[in-house]
Amino acid sequence: MNRDFVGFHHGNRYVDFVQLLWLFNSPRETRNIIRLDLHEAGLLYKYASKVAAGNILEIGRYWAGSTVLLAVATHAKDMTKVISIDCIEGCHDPDADDWLNEYPWKNRIDIRVDNSHTMENLPLSMLFVDGDHSYEGIKKDFYHHWNYLHGPCLCHDYNELTTPGVTKFIDEFVKDGYAEIIEQEGTMIALRKLKDYEI
């Protein structure tokens, strides 16, 4: 990884989406560490950068490219914490792992190995769901965290042919009046919460 490019030797330059280009490869079929295309990542960055304070919960870390993106998008916001949860230990990419370990403000980044369906609930300023892509899996994630969310929810792999369970659940959730889709780029959607889930 070219760390000069990402800013390790340039003071506090952790604030620019351009510095994240090392995470990507194009076209979509050869996505790199981040596993999102540029437009999808741009949408995630946009909403994360608007969070002034509170917790951002990322469900599903994989190679941790999106974790790095969330760290950069919220850089210099001491009151914003990024919590990344995955059932698999480690980041599984040495560049992302090195970046997160050497990030000078890594106390804002909470890497957890746990079950997102049963973890302790926290108040959330933003939720990013990209974990269990089965219908039952995404349903459990939404139901477990939804009532603690006080901001936008972004979800990856909506209308993706290989993950029909994601699309089916989101469509039902929207139809039932819990949320509305306010923006979409590729298979990334941004949802506005309309009401709590009725248990």
GROMACS .gro file of C-alpha atoms in nm:
model
  199
    1MET     CA    1   0.000   0.000   0.000
    2ASN     CA    2   0.123   0.351  -0.077
    3ARG     CA    3   0.085   0.507   0.264
    4ASP     CA    4   0.207   0.847   0.142
    5PHE     CA    5  -0.108   0.849  -0.071
    6VAL     CA    6  -0.336   0.766   0.218
    7GLY     CA    7  -0.181   1.029   0.436
    8PHE     CA    8   0.042   0.872   0.700
    9HIS     CA    9   0.328   1.110   0.626
   10HIS     CA   10   0.119   1.418   0.560
   11GLY     CA   11  -0.011   1.517   0.901
   12ASN     CA   12  -0.388   1.513   0.936
   13ARG     CA   13  -0.488   1.431   0.579
   14TYR     CA   14  -0.755   1.174   0.666
   15VAL     CA   15  -1.046   1.371   0.530
   16ASP     CA   16  -1.073   1.307   0.156
   17PHE     CA   17  -1.260   1.039  -0.041
   18VAL     CA   18  -0.981   1.054  -0.303
   19GLN     CA   19  -0.744   0.904  -0.048
   20LEU     CA   20  -0.957   0.589  -0.051
   21LEU     CA   21  -0.892   0.497  -0.414
   22TRP     CA   22  -0.642   0.229  -0.312
   23LEU     CA   23  -0.943   0.033  -0.184
   24PHE     CA   24  -1.089  -0.001  -0.530
   25ASN     CA   25  -1.035  -0.187  -0.852
   26SER     CA   26  -1.255  -0.146  -1.156
   27PRO     CA   27  -1.486  -0.272  -1.304
   28ARG     CA   28  -1.740  -0.392  -1.048
   29GLU     CA   29  -1.655  -0.757  -1.108
   30THR     CA   30  -1.305  -0.696  -0.977
   31ARG     CA   31  -1.390  -0.483  -0.678
   32ASN     CA   32  -1.099  -0.474  -0.442
   33ILE     CA   33  -1.072  -0.454  -0.063
   34ILE     CA   34  -1.387  -0.250  -0.017
   35ARG     CA   35  -1.620  -0.486  -0.211
   36LEU     CA   36  -1.826  -0.185  -0.326
   37ASP     CA   37  -1.804   0.001  -0.653
   38LEU     CA   38  -1.715   0.372  -0.650
   39HIS     CA   39  -2.074   0.496  -0.664
   40GLU     CA   40  -2.189   0.266  -0.383
   41ALA     CA   41  -1.892   0.366  -0.169
   42GLY     CA   42  -1.957   0.732  -0.246
   43LEU     CA   43  -2.312   0.699  -0.112
   44LEU     CA   44  -2.188   0.534   0.207
   45TYR     CA   45  -1.922   0.803   0.249
   46LYS     CA   46  -2.179   1.079   0.193
   47TYR     CA   47  -2.410   0.965   0.471
   48ALA     CA   48  -2.134   0.874   0.715
   49SER     CA   49  -1.970   1.215   0.672
   50LYS     CA   50  -2.296   1.379   0.781
   51VAL     CA   51  -2.294   1.205   1.120
   52ALA     CA   52  -2.184   1.471   1.368
   53ALA     CA   53  -2.180   1.252   1.677
   54GLY     CA   54  -2.283   0.911   1.806
   55ASN     CA   55  -2.235   0.552   1.696
   56ILE     CA   56  -2.216   0.418   1.343
   57LEU     CA   57  -2.268   0.043   1.340
   58GLU     CA   58  -2.129  -0.155   1.049
   59ILE     CA   59  -2.264  -0.510   1.024
   60GLY     CA   60  -2.036  -0.723   0.807
   61ARG     CA   61  -1.669  -0.626   0.778
   62TYR     CA   62  -1.520  -0.888   0.541
   63TRP     CA   63  -1.188  -0.733   0.427
   64ALA     CA   64  -1.257  -0.411   0.622
   65GLY     CA   65  -1.249  -0.176   0.323
   66SER     CA   66  -1.578  -0.020   0.428
   67THR     CA   67  -1.446   0.013   0.783
   68VAL     CA   68  -1.157   0.223   0.653
   69LEU     CA   69  -1.404   0.430   0.449
   70LEU     CA   70  -1.620   0.496   0.754
   71ALA     CA   71  -1.312   0.599   0.953
   72VAL     CA   72  -1.210   0.849   0.684
   73ALA     CA   73  -1.564   0.981   0.638
   74THR     CA   74  -1.591   1.059   1.010
   75HIS     CA   75  -1.236   1.175   1.063
   76ALA     CA   76  -1.186   1.462   1.309
   77LYS     CA   77  -1.525   1.394   1.466
   78ASP     CA   78  -1.419   1.294   1.814
   79MET     CA   79  -1.779   1.233   1.919
   80THR     CA   80  -1.840   0.982   1.639
   81LYS     CA   81  -1.751   0.618   1.692
   82VAL     CA   82  -1.742   0.347   1.424
   83ILE     CA   83  -1.837   0.003   1.555
   84SER     CA   84  -1.767  -0.277   1.309
   85ILE     CA   85  -1.902  -0.621   1.388
   86ASP     CA   86  -1.843  -0.949   1.208
   87CYS     CA   87  -1.864  -1.312   1.313
   88ILE     CA   88  -1.519  -1.375   1.160
   89GLU     CA   89  -1.208  -1.263   1.346
   90GLY     CA   90  -0.961  -1.036   1.168
   91CYS     CA   91  -0.986  -0.818   0.861
   92HIS     CA   92  -0.842  -1.072   0.615
   93ASP     CA   93  -0.663  -0.804   0.416
   94PRO     CA   94  -0.317  -0.694   0.529
   95ASP     CA   95  -0.342  -0.341   0.383
   96ALA     CA   96  -0.671  -0.262   0.554
   97ASP     CA   97  -0.550  -0.427   0.872
   98ASP     CA   98  -0.229  -0.220   0.869
   99TRP     CA   99  -0.426   0.098   0.798
  100LEU     CA  100  -0.660   0.042   1.090
  101ASN     CA  101  -0.378  -0.055   1.327
  102GLU     CA  102  -0.171   0.252   1.237
  103TYR     CA  103  -0.459   0.501   1.219
  104PRO     CA  104  -0.364   0.754   1.488
  105TRP     CA  105  -0.724   0.792   1.607
  106LYS     CA  106  -0.804   0.421   1.617
  107ASN     CA  107  -0.968   0.466   1.957
  108ARG     CA  108  -1.272   0.582   1.754
  109ILE     CA  109  -1.284   0.247   1.570
  110ASP     CA  110  -1.425  -0.048   1.764
  111ILE     CA  111  -1.360  -0.381   1.586
  112ARG     CA  112  -1.574  -0.660   1.727
  113VAL     CA  113  -1.606  -1.032   1.666
  114ASP     CA  114  -1.959  -1.113   1.772
  115ASN     CA  115  -2.307  -1.205   1.654
  116SER     CA  116  -2.481  -0.892   1.523
  117HIS     CA  117  -2.821  -1.054   1.588
  118THR     CA  118  -2.760  -1.080   1.962
  119MET     CA  119  -2.504  -0.811   2.050
  120GLU     CA  120  -2.579  -0.555   2.319
  121ASN     CA  121  -2.790  -0.274   2.177
  122LEU     CA  122  -2.650   0.077   2.148
  123PRO     CA  123  -2.804   0.407   2.038
  124LEU     CA  124  -2.716   0.446   1.669
  125SER     CA  125  -2.672   0.758   1.460
  126MET     CA  126  -2.629   0.543   1.148
  127LEU     CA  127  -2.660   0.175   1.059
  128PHE     CA  128  -2.483   0.003   0.769
  129VAL     CA  129  -2.605  -0.352   0.700
  130ASP     CA  130  -2.387  -0.578   0.484
  131GLY     CA  131  -2.363  -0.899   0.683
  132ASP     CA  132  -2.584  -1.207   0.661
  133HIS     CA  133  -2.748  -1.178   0.318
  134SER     CA  134  -3.013  -1.443   0.373
  135TYR     CA  135  -3.373  -1.333   0.425
  136GLU     CA  136  -3.375  -1.451   0.786
  137GLY     CA  137  -3.029  -1.308   0.851
  138ILE     CA  138  -3.100  -0.953   0.738
  139LYS     CA  139  -3.438  -0.966   0.910
  140LYS     CA  140  -3.269  -1.047   1.242
  141ASP     CA  141  -3.020  -0.762   1.196
  142PHE     CA  142  -3.290  -0.508   1.122
  143TYR     CA  143  -3.522  -0.622   1.400
  144HIS     CA  144  -3.243  -0.631   1.659
  145HIS     CA  145  -3.112  -0.279   1.588
  146TRP     CA  146  -3.394  -0.082   1.427
  147ASN     CA  147  -3.556   0.063   1.739
  148TYR     CA  148  -3.219   0.200   1.855
  149LEU     CA  149  -3.154   0.386   1.529
  150HIS     CA  150  -3.190   0.765   1.517
  151GLY     CA  151  -3.050   0.833   1.172
  152PRO     CA  152  -3.013   0.680   0.826
  153CYS     CA  153  -2.972   0.312   0.745
  154LEU     CA  154  -2.768   0.199   0.447
  155CYS     CA  155  -2.792  -0.150   0.309
  156HIS     CA  156  -2.576  -0.319   0.046
  157ASP     CA  157  -2.677  -0.578  -0.216
  158TYR     CA  158  -3.036  -0.460  -0.265
  159ASN     CA  159  -3.165  -0.573  -0.606
  160GLU     CA  160  -2.858  -0.793  -0.643
  161LEU     CA  161  -2.951  -1.116  -0.825
  162THR     CA  162  -2.733  -1.330  -0.599
  163THR     CA  163  -2.894  -1.201  -0.276
  164PRO     CA  164  -3.272  -1.219  -0.325
  165GLY     CA  165  -3.334  -1.241   0.050
  166VAL     CA  166  -3.202  -0.886   0.099
  167THR     CA  167  -3.436  -0.742  -0.165
  168LYS     CA  168  -3.737  -0.939  -0.041
  169PHE     CA  169  -3.693  -0.826   0.318
  170ILE     CA  170  -3.630  -0.459   0.234
  171ASP     CA  171  -3.932  -0.446   0.005
  172GLU     CA  172  -4.152  -0.592   0.279
  173PHE     CA  173  -4.005  -0.359   0.542
  174VAL     CA  174  -4.074  -0.055   0.324
  175LYS     CA  175  -4.423  -0.178   0.234
  176ASP     CA  176  -4.503  -0.221   0.606
  177GLY     CA  177  -4.418   0.146   0.662
  178TYR     CA  178  -4.104   0.116   0.874
  179ALA     CA  179  -3.877   0.293   0.625
  180GLU     CA  180  -3.858   0.456   0.286
  181ILE     CA  181  -3.582   0.438   0.028
  182ILE     CA  182  -3.446   0.789  -0.019
  183GLU     CA  183  -3.147   0.721  -0.243
  184GLN     CA  184  -2.983   0.438  -0.436
  185GLU     CA  185  -2.651   0.386  -0.612
  186GLY     CA  186  -2.597   0.047  -0.770
  187THR     CA  187  -2.703  -0.204  -0.506
  188MET     CA  188  -2.652   0.037  -0.215
  189ILE     CA  189  -2.965   0.199  -0.073
  190ALA     CA  190  -3.017   0.466   0.190
  191LEU     CA  191  -3.327   0.431   0.405
  192ARG     CA  192  -3.506   0.689   0.616
  193LYS     CA  193  -3.659   0.548   0.933
  194LEU     CA  194  -4.030   0.620   0.962
  195LYS     CA  195  -4.121   0.432   1.280
  196ASP     CA  196  -3.997   0.177   1.529
  197TYR     CA  197  -4.047  -0.190   1.469
  198GLU     CA  198  -4.357  -0.314   1.645
  199ILE     CA  199  -4.255  -0.611   1.858
   0.00000   0.00000   0.00000
